[in-house]
Amino acid sequence: MERKDKIRIGLAIGTLGIVYGDIGTSPLYVMKSIVASNGGLNHVSEDYIIGSLSLIFWTLTLLTTIKYVIIALRADNHGEGGIFSLYALVRKRGKWLVIPAMIGGAALLADGVLTPAVTVTSAIEGLEEIPAFDALFTGNTTLIITIVIVILSGIFFMQRYGTMFIGRIFGPTMFLWFSILGVLGIINILGDLSIFRAFSPYYAVELLFSDQNKAGFLILGSVFLATTGAEALYSDLGHVGRKNIYITWPFVKVCLLLNYFGQGAWIISLKNADDPFVNPFFQSMPEPFIMYGVLIATLAAIIASQSLITGAYTLVSEAIALNLLPRLSIRYPSETKGQVYIPTVTTVLWLACVGVVLYFQDSTHMEAAYGLSITVTMLMTTVLLFQFLLRKGFSKLVTTAILMTFGVLEFAFFISSAAKFMHGGFVAVVMAVAIMALMYIWFSGYQLKTKLVKNVSLKKFVPMLAKLKADTAYPKFAHNLVYLTSNRNPYRVEHEVMASILDKRPKRADVYWFVNVQVVDGPYAAYYTVESFESDFVIRVQLKLGFRVEQDINVFLQQIAKDLISKGALDQQKRKYTAKNGRKLGDFCFVIVKDELSTEADLTNWQRIIMRSKLFIKRFTTSPENWFGLEYSDVQIENVPLYLSKKKVVKIREWS
């Protein structure tokens, strides 16, 4: 029992570092943004601060606690969370659901660019509040930006080596961070216990219509920054499990609220202050502690950035498996379960983060772009959650009430954040639209190819393959000839596949394998079905893998072949020469048919644009042999026209 308790405590502390990095660093900039949005410290009153704190409390309660912790965490896909896992659960309810999934995923990836930039910059700007460094950092934007870029570059550089070591200190560091947030909040609250009036929703509603609130409903754009990490909380479900989030969220929420309320009490205490600019997070600290506060805030910002980068890897790998993004090289830098490294994503995120820092120069301007993309993701998650609840059998009345409640609330946040569009929000929109366009092109191209490619009955060709197998006039091409097919019908394959075997140089083999890989809803599923057409030399394999499973086709196929031999469905393939005693299988040769757009393809102009764009993007993606784990296997590539259509017959005559 003692051991179990220790493990549970360890997992709970680890959860603090994995899940709450984004939302946990929000106190660095939320109150600063709220004060700045009203014109500075000279223009805020006690009622304004109380109302703002009330808005923060109810936003965290309604969106983070109720929507995500209580409702969304139950919408898990075999333990995995996030918008793409949710989409995988409900996609059979309507083809149109891919649209909110793509929009939400694109916006979440855009947030993965902004979060590291705004959190690290906000932390480093705390150096301006240290009296000893006043002359060095105050007004010296270039130095601060340089430090931020160095830190961000270091974070991205570490990804290639894995984050196993850093991960060990994530949990304890974030536990210390939240504890400090809570203690600092209590110290400031003790001077004004009336701050707890903010628990009443009356003050939140009153502020929205108050003359003291110069921003009106647009203040919600600043308030929303307090809950930007809620979507990441849901996405990290698979890393820590639902119970650990349930255990840790009350502690995290209490510490966050104590700090927000403490900052509010400190601001109220500064009556008739001359300086309009205020950074309440650092300035509310005891002066001797500010240096340590900057250090721990920087560590927390690094952890938040790392969490978003790791989340981006997971998001991209899931999108690839669902045919929403092109195949990219995925590496596994350590033996830690679930840890991946995608070089292309790392490079793009690093360049985008550095670009954001150089463009905005300070965290105040970054906050204008921050938040807008997440409101979009939350709205799309709400749409998918509505479909999930209907799928689970909840009444339409209850699900509609949930949809309307969160939909209206999040739409209000979206409108208030969209008002910042010209002040920096356009950066988030441009990034999200670019990612969305990439997803649309890739998914539409995949759907188009599926609809238009010419397929044939595999059973019809079994007699011809039998003759070819027995025809010794042709040299044996391989013991096992394997073709990867995108057709999920167990009785059909692409015409190009059969043309490759028969119409080019005929390929004689002992066994012809036709393998289709299908990504299924379960993240770690791995099973297969076999159709042999009453033969022992034509085998159609339907391999079903979860969207988190690495597609090592060679490994899986070797295992399937051994299973078939053990069942007597496949003859042993004895080899005269082998370095491995007792080997029951011959060699495997994989033939990959690569697409080339035919000039004769019967496509509309728009479809042709989509396909040309998809094929252009494909040039920069990982090769099929690398993607399917065949880089050390015998692989042959054949280029064929993408579509076969009726050719225009042109009559010719003899030239005389």
XYZ file of C-alpha atoms in Angstrom:
656
model
C 0.000 0.000 0.000
C 2.860 2.347 0.842
C 4.449 1.706 -2.578
C 1.169 2.411 -4.387
C 0.786 5.702 -2.530
C 4.294 6.747 -3.509
C 3.653 5.939 -7.146
C 0.409 7.888 -7.079
C 2.115 10.936 -5.562
C 4.912 10.702 -8.125
C 2.447 10.578 -11.006
C 0.495 13.483 -9.571
C 3.628 15.641 -9.304
C 4.653 14.589 -12.828
C 1.223 15.661 -14.044
C 1.916 19.212 -12.835
C 4.861 19.453 -15.222
C 3.258 17.745 -18.197
C -0.260 19.204 -18.210
C -0.273 22.638 -16.594
C 2.714 24.439 -18.121
C 0.572 26.691 -20.351
C -2.233 27.577 -17.961
C 0.218 27.698 -15.060
C 2.223 30.571 -16.553
C -0.851 32.713 -17.273
C -0.374 34.815 -14.087
C 2.732 36.260 -15.748
C 0.652 38.388 -18.099
C -3.132 38.205 -17.421
C -3.476 40.979 -14.831
C -0.911 43.084 -16.686
C -3.016 42.797 -19.832
C -6.240 43.628 -17.950
C -4.733 46.797 -16.484
C -3.181 47.834 -19.806
C -6.454 47.290 -21.703
C -8.099 49.966 -19.529
C -5.402 52.561 -20.103
C -2.951 51.728 -17.330
C -2.782 51.886 -13.558
C -4.150 55.446 -13.385
C -7.429 54.331 -14.942
C -8.374 51.298 -12.855
C -10.580 51.381 -9.770
C -11.306 48.923 -7.005
C -14.584 47.897 -8.658
C -12.752 47.357 -11.948
C -10.249 44.984 -10.325
C -12.939 43.103 -8.367
C -14.984 42.669 -11.547
C -11.945 41.492 -13.496
C -11.088 38.899 -10.841
C -14.697 37.716 -10.882
C -14.485 37.258 -14.649
C -11.258 35.265 -14.234
C -12.784 33.036 -11.548
C -15.914 32.217 -13.525
C -13.967 31.721 -16.753
C -11.710 29.167 -15.066
C -14.744 27.525 -13.468
C -17.008 27.331 -16.519
C -14.496 26.654 -19.277
C -11.611 24.836 -17.618
C -13.298 23.018 -14.735
C -16.739 22.190 -16.118
C -16.136 21.908 -19.854
C -12.688 20.334 -19.923
C -12.065 18.651 -16.559
C -15.607 17.366 -15.969
C -16.956 16.848 -19.516
C -14.144 16.674 -22.097
C -11.882 14.340 -20.104
C -14.614 11.722 -20.342
C -14.491 11.983 -24.133
C -11.306 9.944 -24.282
C -10.324 7.711 -27.162
C -8.933 4.663 -25.362
C -7.225 6.980 -22.901
C -6.095 9.575 -25.451
C -7.415 13.131 -25.550
C -7.230 16.141 -27.833
C -9.189 17.436 -30.778
C -7.949 14.799 -33.257
C -8.663 11.944 -30.839
C -12.134 13.383 -30.379
C -12.582 13.647 -34.140
C -11.547 10.003 -34.546
C -14.381 9.072 -32.166
C -17.128 10.978 -33.979
C -16.012 11.113 -37.631
C -18.477 8.388 -38.647
C -21.366 10.684 -37.660
C -20.721 12.933 -40.643
C -18.032 13.661 -43.224
C -18.394 17.384 -42.499
C -16.894 16.899 -39.030
C -13.440 16.920 -40.595
C -13.886 20.689 -41.076
C -14.068 21.616 -37.349
C -11.279 19.103 -36.692
C -9.001 20.760 -39.259
C -9.870 24.295 -38.114
C -9.348 23.446 -34.447
C -6.131 21.534 -35.076
C -4.679 24.318 -37.225
C -5.519 26.931 -34.594
C -3.992 24.792 -31.835
C -0.751 24.422 -33.798
C -0.681 28.200 -34.297
C -1.000 28.538 -30.522
C 2.034 26.263 -30.222
C 4.036 29.037 -31.874
C 2.736 31.874 -29.710
C 2.877 30.188 -26.295
C 6.679 29.749 -26.098
C 7.216 33.290 -27.393
C 4.841 35.055 -24.979
C 5.668 33.002 -21.860
C 9.459 33.193 -22.150
C 9.351 36.902 -23.038
C 7.036 37.663 -20.101
C 9.393 35.850 -17.727
C 12.576 37.538 -18.982
C 10.928 40.970 -18.834
C 10.864 40.455 -15.083
C 14.572 41.351 -15.105
C 13.479 44.982 -15.547
C 11.907 44.862 -12.077
C 15.134 43.922 -10.273
C 16.641 47.143 -8.829
C 20.204 45.899 -9.270
C 19.629 45.340 -12.997
C 17.585 48.478 -13.565
C 20.232 50.310 -15.577
C 21.047 47.248 -17.660
C 17.579 46.021 -18.666
C 15.121 48.905 -18.330
C 14.344 50.120 -21.837
C 16.939 47.760 -23.327
C 14.595 45.792 -25.598
C 17.442 44.419 -27.721
C 19.106 42.690 -24.774
C 15.831 41.167 -23.562
C 14.946 39.904 -27.054
C 18.429 38.426 -27.433
C 18.080 36.472 -24.179
C 14.602 35.259 -25.191
C 15.818 34.044 -28.594
C 18.796 32.245 -27.019
C 16.493 30.458 -24.553
C 13.974 29.526 -27.264
C 16.752 28.271 -29.538
C 18.113 26.151 -26.698
C 14.684 24.618 -26.067
C 14.243 23.649 -29.713
C 17.839 22.415 -30.047
C 17.310 19.991 -27.141
C 14.401 18.250 -28.882
C 16.627 16.058 -31.052
C 18.154 14.464 -27.946
C 14.848 13.806 -26.228
C 13.583 15.404 -23.056
C 13.867 12.459 -20.679
C 16.249 14.235 -18.309
C 14.386 17.530 -18.389
C 11.115 15.680 -17.899
C 12.324 14.466 -14.513
C 12.500 17.999 -13.181
C 9.263 19.220 -14.803
C 6.981 17.966 -12.041
C 8.931 19.137 -8.979
C 9.654 22.500 -10.633
C 5.987 23.130 -11.414
C 5.009 21.997 -7.907
C 7.401 24.625 -6.557
C 6.033 27.163 -9.060
C 2.391 26.670 -8.053
C 3.322 26.687 -4.378
C 5.096 30.023 -4.837
C 2.075 31.393 -6.726
C -0.169 30.433 -3.836
C 2.120 31.795 -1.098
C 2.690 35.123 -2.878
C -1.052 35.429 -3.384
C -1.790 34.807 0.281
C 0.782 37.413 1.361
C -0.939 40.107 -0.709
C -4.485 38.968 0.082
C -3.909 39.256 3.843
C -3.820 43.021 3.410
C -7.337 43.115 1.898
C -9.631 40.137 2.519
C -12.498 41.988 0.837
C -10.970 40.836 -2.441
C -12.957 37.601 -2.039
C -16.077 39.499 -3.099
C -14.935 38.553 -6.599
C -16.399 35.063 -6.114
C -19.811 36.599 -6.734
C -20.798 36.604 -10.434
C -22.567 39.925 -9.805
C -19.283 41.828 -10.056
C -18.344 40.090 -13.308
C -21.632 41.011 -14.985
C -21.586 44.537 -13.552
C -18.095 45.206 -14.948
C -19.119 44.244 -18.480
C -21.684 47.076 -18.471
C -19.784 49.525 -16.258
C -18.511 52.918 -17.439
C -15.266 52.170 -15.588
C -14.583 49.417 -18.104
C -13.385 51.362 -21.145
C -12.935 48.199 -23.214
C -16.501 46.956 -22.640
C -16.967 43.334 -23.692
C -13.519 43.437 -25.277
C -12.044 42.993 -21.800
C -12.872 39.318 -22.278
C -9.919 39.133 -24.686
C -7.576 39.749 -21.747
C -9.563 37.606 -19.295
C -9.480 34.677 -21.706
C -5.680 34.485 -21.376
C -6.263 32.908 -17.945
C -7.683 29.734 -19.502
C -5.610 29.324 -22.683
C -4.051 26.111 -21.373
C -7.374 24.289 -21.009
C -7.179 22.729 -24.474
C -3.636 21.522 -23.763
C -4.954 19.957 -20.559
C -7.334 17.824 -22.643
C -4.664 17.013 -25.226
C -2.295 15.682 -22.548
C -4.873 13.230 -21.194
C -3.060 10.290 -22.775
C 0.239 11.186 -21.091
C -1.001 11.222 -17.488
C -4.507 9.735 -17.303
C -7.811 11.200 -16.182
C -7.427 10.425 -12.459
C -4.164 12.336 -12.125
C -5.749 15.429 -13.665
C -8.710 15.084 -11.315
C -6.323 14.896 -8.345
C -4.103 17.828 -9.328
C -6.518 20.345 -10.869
C -8.010 21.533 -7.509
C -4.498 22.331 -6.242
C -3.583 24.118 -9.468
C -6.814 26.118 -9.592
C -6.542 27.228 -5.954
C -2.926 28.374 -6.442
C -3.808 30.259 -9.630
C -6.775 32.006 -8.041
C -4.766 32.927 -4.941
C -2.143 34.550 -7.140
C -4.679 36.401 -9.302
C -6.500 37.650 -6.208
C -3.188 38.583 -4.605
C -2.183 40.629 -7.643
C -5.614 42.275 -7.551
C -5.271 43.188 -3.881
C -1.814 44.642 -4.544
C -3.115 46.771 -7.455
C -5.960 48.101 -5.298
C -3.433 49.079 -2.626
C -1.605 51.322 -5.136
C -4.020 54.243 -4.966
C -2.969 57.454 -6.711
C 0.096 55.803 -8.220
C 2.016 58.018 -10.631
C 3.417 55.279 -12.908
C 0.756 54.159 -15.428
C 2.721 51.026 -16.403
C 2.565 48.096 -14.049
C 3.785 44.493 -14.102
C 1.813 43.218 -11.105
C 3.192 39.685 -11.118
C 6.767 40.732 -10.367
C 6.127 44.086 -8.681
C 3.783 42.484 -6.132
C 6.652 40.287 -4.904
C 8.823 41.275 -1.929
C 11.761 43.123 -3.485
C 14.494 40.689 -2.296
C 12.569 37.803 -3.864
C 12.129 39.279 -7.365
C 15.390 37.822 -8.681
C 14.374 34.333 -7.550
C 10.898 34.984 -8.948
C 12.362 35.738 -12.378
C 14.436 32.546 -12.243
C 11.548 30.250 -11.315
C 9.258 32.048 -13.785
C 11.800 31.424 -16.556
C 11.964 27.728 -15.656
C 8.159 27.555 -15.663
C 8.075 29.304 -19.053
C 10.579 26.792 -20.445
C 8.412 23.938 -19.160
C 5.316 25.530 -20.694
C 7.149 25.874 -23.999
C 8.376 22.285 -23.867
C 4.859 21.049 -23.143
C 3.478 22.927 -26.168
C 6.260 21.609 -28.423
C 5.657 18.036 -27.273
C 1.938 18.589 -27.775
C 2.611 19.846 -31.305
C 4.529 16.635 -32.087
C 1.615 14.543 -30.837
C -0.903 16.653 -32.734
C 1.025 16.441 -36.002
C 1.646 12.683 -35.728
C -2.077 12.088 -35.122
C -3.019 14.359 -38.035
C -0.637 12.447 -40.315
C -2.218 9.138 -39.332
C -5.678 10.564 -40.065
C -4.535 11.771 -43.522
C -4.876 15.412 -42.494
C -1.186 16.246 -42.933
C 1.578 14.902 -45.202
C 3.937 12.252 -43.939
C 6.931 13.678 -42.115
C 9.989 11.973 -40.726
C 9.266 10.939 -37.130
C 12.088 9.927 -34.815
C 12.156 8.426 -31.338
C 15.062 9.991 -29.429
C 14.673 7.869 -26.294
C 13.011 4.724 -25.045
C 10.425 6.734 -23.126
C 6.933 5.733 -24.221
C 5.223 8.232 -26.480
C 8.230 10.509 -26.909
C 8.677 11.572 -30.523
C 10.741 14.108 -32.412
C 9.687 15.552 -35.774
C 12.561 17.575 -37.290
C 10.388 19.499 -39.767
C 7.978 20.603 -37.038
C 10.882 21.633 -34.814
C 12.438 23.805 -37.515
C 9.157 25.470 -38.499
C 8.152 26.152 -34.878
C 11.588 27.567 -34.035
C 11.626 29.929 -37.014
C 8.042 31.025 -36.322
C 8.724 31.622 -32.600
C 11.826 33.674 -33.316
C 9.911 35.597 -35.984
C 7.109 36.388 -33.520
C 9.589 37.658 -30.913
C 11.424 39.834 -33.438
C 8.178 41.223 -34.861
C 6.374 42.085 -31.595
C 9.457 43.017 -29.521
C 7.652 42.695 -26.135
C 5.057 40.502 -24.415
C 2.427 43.271 -24.310
C 2.164 43.271 -28.101
C 2.345 39.471 -28.264
C -0.705 39.205 -26.004
C -2.734 40.859 -28.769
C -2.077 37.840 -31.006
C -2.255 35.320 -28.173
C -5.612 33.819 -27.334
C -7.390 34.345 -30.653
C -6.370 30.977 -32.078
C -7.311 29.103 -28.902
C -10.841 30.545 -28.885
C -11.264 28.992 -32.333
C -9.967 25.616 -31.125
C -12.322 25.689 -28.139
C -15.315 26.444 -30.363
C -14.435 23.538 -32.654
C -13.954 21.221 -29.664
C -17.421 22.207 -28.450
C -18.911 21.213 -31.828
C -17.189 17.815 -31.699
C -18.139 17.319 -28.037
C -21.780 17.897 -29.011
C -21.516 15.039 -31.504
C -19.760 12.852 -28.937
C -22.512 13.348 -26.356
C -25.158 12.511 -28.960
C -23.168 9.381 -29.863
C -23.160 8.393 -26.190
C -26.937 8.591 -26.055
C -27.440 11.865 -24.190
C -30.729 13.583 -24.959
C -30.742 16.305 -27.592
C -32.105 18.744 -25.008
C -29.144 18.252 -22.664
C -26.528 18.249 -25.436
C -28.057 21.313 -27.097
C -28.042 23.147 -23.754
C -24.341 22.296 -23.321
C -23.594 23.354 -26.913
C -25.391 26.675 -26.501
C -23.864 27.447 -23.091
C -20.253 26.901 -24.077
C -20.799 28.014 -27.664
C -22.157 31.422 -26.636
C -19.472 31.875 -23.980
C -16.619 30.943 -26.322
C -18.061 32.982 -29.176
C -18.038 36.020 -26.879
C -14.376 35.359 -26.123
C -13.709 34.912 -29.843
C -15.302 38.259 -30.737
C -13.383 40.055 -27.990
C -10.110 38.430 -29.106
C -10.872 39.103 -32.788
C -11.060 42.825 -31.983
C -7.284 42.610 -31.557
C -6.883 41.438 -35.146
C -5.158 44.581 -36.442
C -3.072 44.881 -33.256
C -1.344 41.547 -33.755
C -4.117 38.979 -33.908
C -3.630 38.711 -37.654
C -0.363 36.860 -36.994
C -2.233 33.995 -35.335
C -4.835 34.019 -38.110
C -2.217 33.903 -40.874
C -0.455 30.937 -39.250
C -3.713 29.063 -38.617
C -4.971 29.698 -42.166
C -1.676 28.468 -43.642
C -1.856 25.240 -41.629
C -5.546 24.870 -42.457
C -4.815 25.267 -46.179
C -2.142 22.567 -45.954
C -4.602 20.225 -44.214
C -7.338 20.959 -46.731
C -5.092 20.297 -49.733
C -3.738 17.068 -48.311
C -7.076 15.672 -47.115
C -8.941 16.724 -50.277
C -6.228 15.205 -52.464
C -6.449 11.958 -50.498
C -10.250 11.873 -50.860
C -10.000 12.713 -54.568
C -7.522 9.935 -55.226
C -9.692 7.452 -53.318
C -12.716 8.332 -55.450
C -11.094 8.451 -58.878
C -8.404 5.785 -58.874
C -9.266 2.728 -60.984
C -9.616 -0.504 -58.969
C -9.918 -4.096 -60.157
C -11.036 -7.401 -58.675
C -8.075 -9.254 -57.194
C -9.862 -12.621 -57.426
C -10.096 -12.202 -61.188
C -6.290 -12.182 -61.466
C -5.597 -15.176 -59.199
C -5.474 -17.689 -62.132
C -3.104 -15.434 -64.063
C -0.847 -15.044 -61.031
C -0.845 -18.842 -60.645
C 0.405 -19.226 -64.213
C 3.084 -16.585 -63.701
C 4.228 -18.280 -60.500
C 4.684 -21.576 -62.362
C 6.275 -20.049 -65.476
C 10.008 -20.763 -65.089
C 10.704 -18.878 -68.328
C 10.783 -15.787 -66.147
C 13.402 -15.477 -63.410
C 12.077 -15.383 -59.877
C 11.728 -11.776 -58.779
C 11.337 -12.574 -55.074
C 10.045 -15.239 -52.723
C 7.541 -12.747 -51.308
C 6.456 -9.830 -53.477
C 4.670 -7.164 -51.440
C 2.546 -4.285 -52.738
C 1.110 -1.591 -50.500
C -2.411 -0.675 -51.569
C -4.621 2.180 -50.413
C -7.805 0.230 -51.227
C -9.557 -0.966 -48.068
C -11.787 -3.415 -49.934
C -10.257 -6.858 -49.188
C -11.155 -8.114 -52.678
C -9.856 -5.227 -54.808
C -6.593 -3.447 -55.570
C -5.521 -0.577 -57.817
C -5.187 -1.339 -61.507
C -1.652 0.076 -61.386
C -0.622 -2.676 -58.966
C -1.655 -5.478 -61.291
C -0.126 -3.622 -64.239
C 3.161 -3.483 -62.339
C 3.138 -7.257 -61.818
C 1.932 -8.318 -65.257
C 2.333 -5.583 -67.865
C 5.801 -4.330 -67.062
C 8.525 -6.929 -66.745
C 6.426 -9.822 -65.312
C 7.363 -10.370 -61.674
C 7.368 -14.044 -60.716
C 7.168 -14.803 -57.001
C 6.192 -17.623 -54.647
C 3.719 -15.462 -52.725
C 2.036 -12.205 -53.760
C 1.127 -9.979 -50.815
C -1.245 -7.029 -51.064
C -1.198 -4.991 -47.865
C -3.460 -2.140 -46.819
C -2.824 -0.149 -43.658
C -5.900 1.359 -42.058
C -5.725 3.806 -39.170
C -8.420 3.012 -36.623
C -9.913 4.981 -33.735
C -8.018 3.213 -30.948
C -4.627 4.919 -30.528
C -2.653 1.725 -29.775
C -4.689 -0.890 -31.664
C -2.773 -3.425 -33.789
C -4.555 -6.305 -35.515
C -5.037 -7.759 -38.984
C -7.337 -9.786 -41.228
C -6.307 -12.035 -44.136
C -8.029 -13.039 -47.392
C -6.204 -15.756 -49.393
C -8.788 -16.490 -52.141
C -8.509 -20.245 -51.418
C -4.859 -20.163 -52.409
C -1.503 -20.219 -50.691
C 0.199 -17.705 -52.950
C -2.147 -14.647 -53.057
C -2.633 -13.017 -49.674
C -4.562 -9.818 -49.071
C -3.737 -8.325 -45.654
C -5.798 -5.653 -43.946
C -3.531 -4.239 -41.251
C -5.345 -2.059 -38.715
C -3.186 0.169 -36.552
C -3.985 2.870 -34.032
C -3.140 6.454 -34.859
C -0.333 6.419 -32.271
C 1.292 3.186 -33.579
C 4.467 3.373 -35.653
C 3.863 1.768 -39.064
C 6.732 -0.735 -39.276
C 5.202 -2.763 -42.100
C 8.167 -5.109 -42.524
C 8.044 -6.138 -38.854
C 4.284 -6.640 -38.885
C 4.351 -8.610 -42.148
C 7.074 -10.954 -40.920
C 4.955 -11.673 -37.852
C 1.824 -12.267 -39.961
C 3.708 -14.635 -42.278
C 4.980 -16.664 -39.309
C 1.440 -16.832 -37.911
C 0.142 -18.149 -41.241
C 2.911 -20.762 -41.419
C 2.145 -21.953 -37.895
C -1.529 -22.344 -38.881
C -0.649 -24.229 -42.066
C -2.126 -21.526 -44.299
C 1.272 -20.768 -45.820
C 4.074 -23.153 -46.805
C 7.500 -22.829 -45.268
C 9.951 -21.115 -47.594
C 13.164 -23.044 -47.201
C 16.268 -21.254 -48.360
C 19.376 -22.964 -49.652
C 21.607 -20.157 -48.430
C 20.969 -18.350 -45.164
C 22.940 -16.900 -42.261
C 20.106 -17.708 -39.853
C 19.497 -21.340 -38.916
C 15.901 -22.516 -38.930
C 14.653 -19.686 -41.058
C 11.151 -20.413 -42.376
C 10.697 -17.378 -44.614
C 12.289 -16.363 -47.873
C 13.154 -12.840 -48.910
C 10.618 -10.008 -49.067
C 10.636 -7.414 -51.831
C 8.426 -4.358 -51.412
C 7.228 -2.491 -54.490
C 5.913 1.024 -53.924
C 3.904 2.609 -56.688
C 4.407 6.382 -56.636
C 1.799 8.735 -58.050
C 2.394 11.073 -60.948
C -0.456 13.247 -62.221
C -1.438 12.160 -65.701
C -2.179 14.816 -68.297
C -5.112 12.654 -69.325
C -6.723 12.640 -65.889
C -10.378 13.611 -66.099
C -10.352 16.384 -63.470
C -11.903 19.797 -63.082
C -9.580 22.797 -62.897
C -10.021 23.018 -59.102
C -9.364 19.297 -58.643
C -6.263 19.581 -60.810
C -5.005 22.481 -58.644
C -5.588 20.406 -55.506
C -3.760 17.391 -56.891
C -0.841 19.402 -58.267
C -0.508 21.158 -54.908
C -0.602 17.825 -53.068
C 2.052 16.306 -55.312
C 4.211 19.427 -54.926
C 3.968 19.209 -51.130
C 4.767 15.516 -51.333
C 8.231 16.345 -52.664
C 9.198 17.740 -49.264
C 7.826 14.892 -47.164
C 9.472 11.703 -45.990
C 9.780 8.867 -48.495
C 7.247 5.999 -48.384
C 9.986 3.505 -47.526
C 10.973 5.542 -44.473
C 7.371 6.104 -43.420
C 6.469 2.401 -43.576
C 9.647 1.311 -41.809
C 11.178 -0.187 -44.961
C 14.418 1.804 -45.093
C 16.439 -1.383 -44.426
C 14.298 -3.629 -46.637
C 14.464 -4.523 -50.332
C 12.325 -1.770 -51.872
C 11.647 -0.855 -55.501
C 9.931 2.353 -56.568
C 7.764 2.545 -59.683
C 6.258 5.744 -61.048
C 2.832 5.458 -62.650
C 0.172 7.932 -63.830
C -2.098 8.819 -60.954
C -5.335 8.247 -62.867
C -6.220 6.175 -65.869
C -8.901 7.622 -68.110
C -10.059 7.023 -71.656
C -7.473 8.293 -74.069
C -8.453 10.483 -76.956
C -7.973 8.422 -80.116
C -5.915 10.295 -82.687
C -5.860 8.762 -86.176
C -2.530 8.823 -87.976
C -1.644 8.010 -91.529
C 1.506 7.054 -93.325
C 3.686 9.977 -94.305
C 4.477 10.045 -97.956
